[in-house]
XYZ file of C-alpha atoms in Angstrom:
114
model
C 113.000 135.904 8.339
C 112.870 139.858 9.032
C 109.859 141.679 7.473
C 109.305 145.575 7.082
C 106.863 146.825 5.786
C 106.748 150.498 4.356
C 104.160 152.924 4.598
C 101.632 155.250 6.779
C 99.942 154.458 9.641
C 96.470 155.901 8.411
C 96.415 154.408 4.492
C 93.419 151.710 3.864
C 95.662 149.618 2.424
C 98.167 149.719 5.134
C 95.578 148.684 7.415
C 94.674 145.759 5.347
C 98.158 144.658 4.343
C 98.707 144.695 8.614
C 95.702 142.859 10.043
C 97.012 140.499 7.250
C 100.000 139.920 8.642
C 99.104 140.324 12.442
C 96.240 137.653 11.725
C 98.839 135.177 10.064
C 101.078 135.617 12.809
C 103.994 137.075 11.124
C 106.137 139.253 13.157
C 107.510 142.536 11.406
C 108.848 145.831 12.113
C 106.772 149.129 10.567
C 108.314 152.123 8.684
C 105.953 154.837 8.572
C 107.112 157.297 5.971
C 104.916 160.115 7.845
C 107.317 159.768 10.622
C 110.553 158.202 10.061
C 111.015 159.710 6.169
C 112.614 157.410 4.033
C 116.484 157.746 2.884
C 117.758 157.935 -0.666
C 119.686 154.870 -0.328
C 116.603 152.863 0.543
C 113.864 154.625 -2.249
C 116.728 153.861 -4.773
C 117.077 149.671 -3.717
C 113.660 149.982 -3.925
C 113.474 151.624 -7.331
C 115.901 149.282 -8.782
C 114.563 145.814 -7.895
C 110.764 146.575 -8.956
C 111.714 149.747 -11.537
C 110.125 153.374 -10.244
C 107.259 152.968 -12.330
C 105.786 150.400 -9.688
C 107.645 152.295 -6.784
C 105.910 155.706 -8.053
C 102.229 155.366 -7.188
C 100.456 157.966 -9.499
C 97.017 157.287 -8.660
C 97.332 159.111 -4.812
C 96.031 162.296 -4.350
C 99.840 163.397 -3.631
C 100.807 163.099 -7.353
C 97.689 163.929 -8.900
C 97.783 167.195 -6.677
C 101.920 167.759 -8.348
C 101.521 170.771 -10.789
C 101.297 169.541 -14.530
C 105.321 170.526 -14.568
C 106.164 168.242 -12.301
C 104.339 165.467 -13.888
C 105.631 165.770 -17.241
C 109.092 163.791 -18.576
C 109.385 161.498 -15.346
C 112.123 159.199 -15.517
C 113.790 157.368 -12.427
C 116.111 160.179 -11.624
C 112.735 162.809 -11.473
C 110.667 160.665 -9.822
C 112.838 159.879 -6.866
C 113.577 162.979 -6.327
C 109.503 163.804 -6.097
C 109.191 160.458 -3.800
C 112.075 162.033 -1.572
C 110.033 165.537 -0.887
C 106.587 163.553 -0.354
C 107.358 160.089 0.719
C 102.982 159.427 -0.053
C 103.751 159.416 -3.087
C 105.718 156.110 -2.855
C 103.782 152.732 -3.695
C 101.951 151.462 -0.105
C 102.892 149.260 0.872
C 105.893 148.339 0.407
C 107.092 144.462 1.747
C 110.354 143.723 2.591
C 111.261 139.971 3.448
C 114.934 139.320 3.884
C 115.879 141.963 0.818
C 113.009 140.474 -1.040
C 111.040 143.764 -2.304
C 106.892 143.372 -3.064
C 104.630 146.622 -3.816
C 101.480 146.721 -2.637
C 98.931 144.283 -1.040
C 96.802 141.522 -2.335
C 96.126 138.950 -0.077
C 96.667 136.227 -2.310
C 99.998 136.998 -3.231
C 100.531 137.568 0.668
C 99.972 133.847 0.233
C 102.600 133.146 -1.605
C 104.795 135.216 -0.176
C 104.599 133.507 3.421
């Protein structure tokens, strides 16, 4: 099985959804938005298995900081576009197993999962 997971180095979450994985023993490759971006191609597979309303996470300090403007009338189109200028605004992190897409991390769906 290959696993990515999607994020920044620095995010809480990140950190957890890691020592997670490095504690279970799962081997996986890291894509740190910070540094490596992400490409339109991949935000948009992303964005149309789990719908950008997951993929979008509004509650970061990167949205909430978007001028009211930019906020308003989202749709998938608008809010890839904002994900593509300030990759922290995408949902961390995000879990790819073999094309299989999950946002976010709770352990016990980790469970599942592996």
């Amino acid at each position: 099985m290959t696993v990515t997971i999607y994020g920044i180095k620095n995010c809480d979450t990140m950190k957890k959804a890691r020592t997670w994985l490095d504690t279970k023993g799962i081997a996986y490759s890291f894509h740190d938005y910070k540094a490596e971006g992400i490409d339109e191609k991949s935000l948009k597979r992303f964005v149309d298995a789990l719908g950008w309303e997951t993929v979008l996470n509004r509650a970061g300090t990167t949205f909430r900081a978007l001028p009211d403007e930019d906020k308003q009338d989202l749709d998938a189109k608008k809010a890839i576009a904002l994900m593509l200028a300030q990759p922290s605004m995408i949902k961390r992190p995000m879990l790819d197993r073999d094309g299989a897409l999950t946002a976010g991390f709770k352990p016990d769906i980790y469970e599942t999962l592996f």
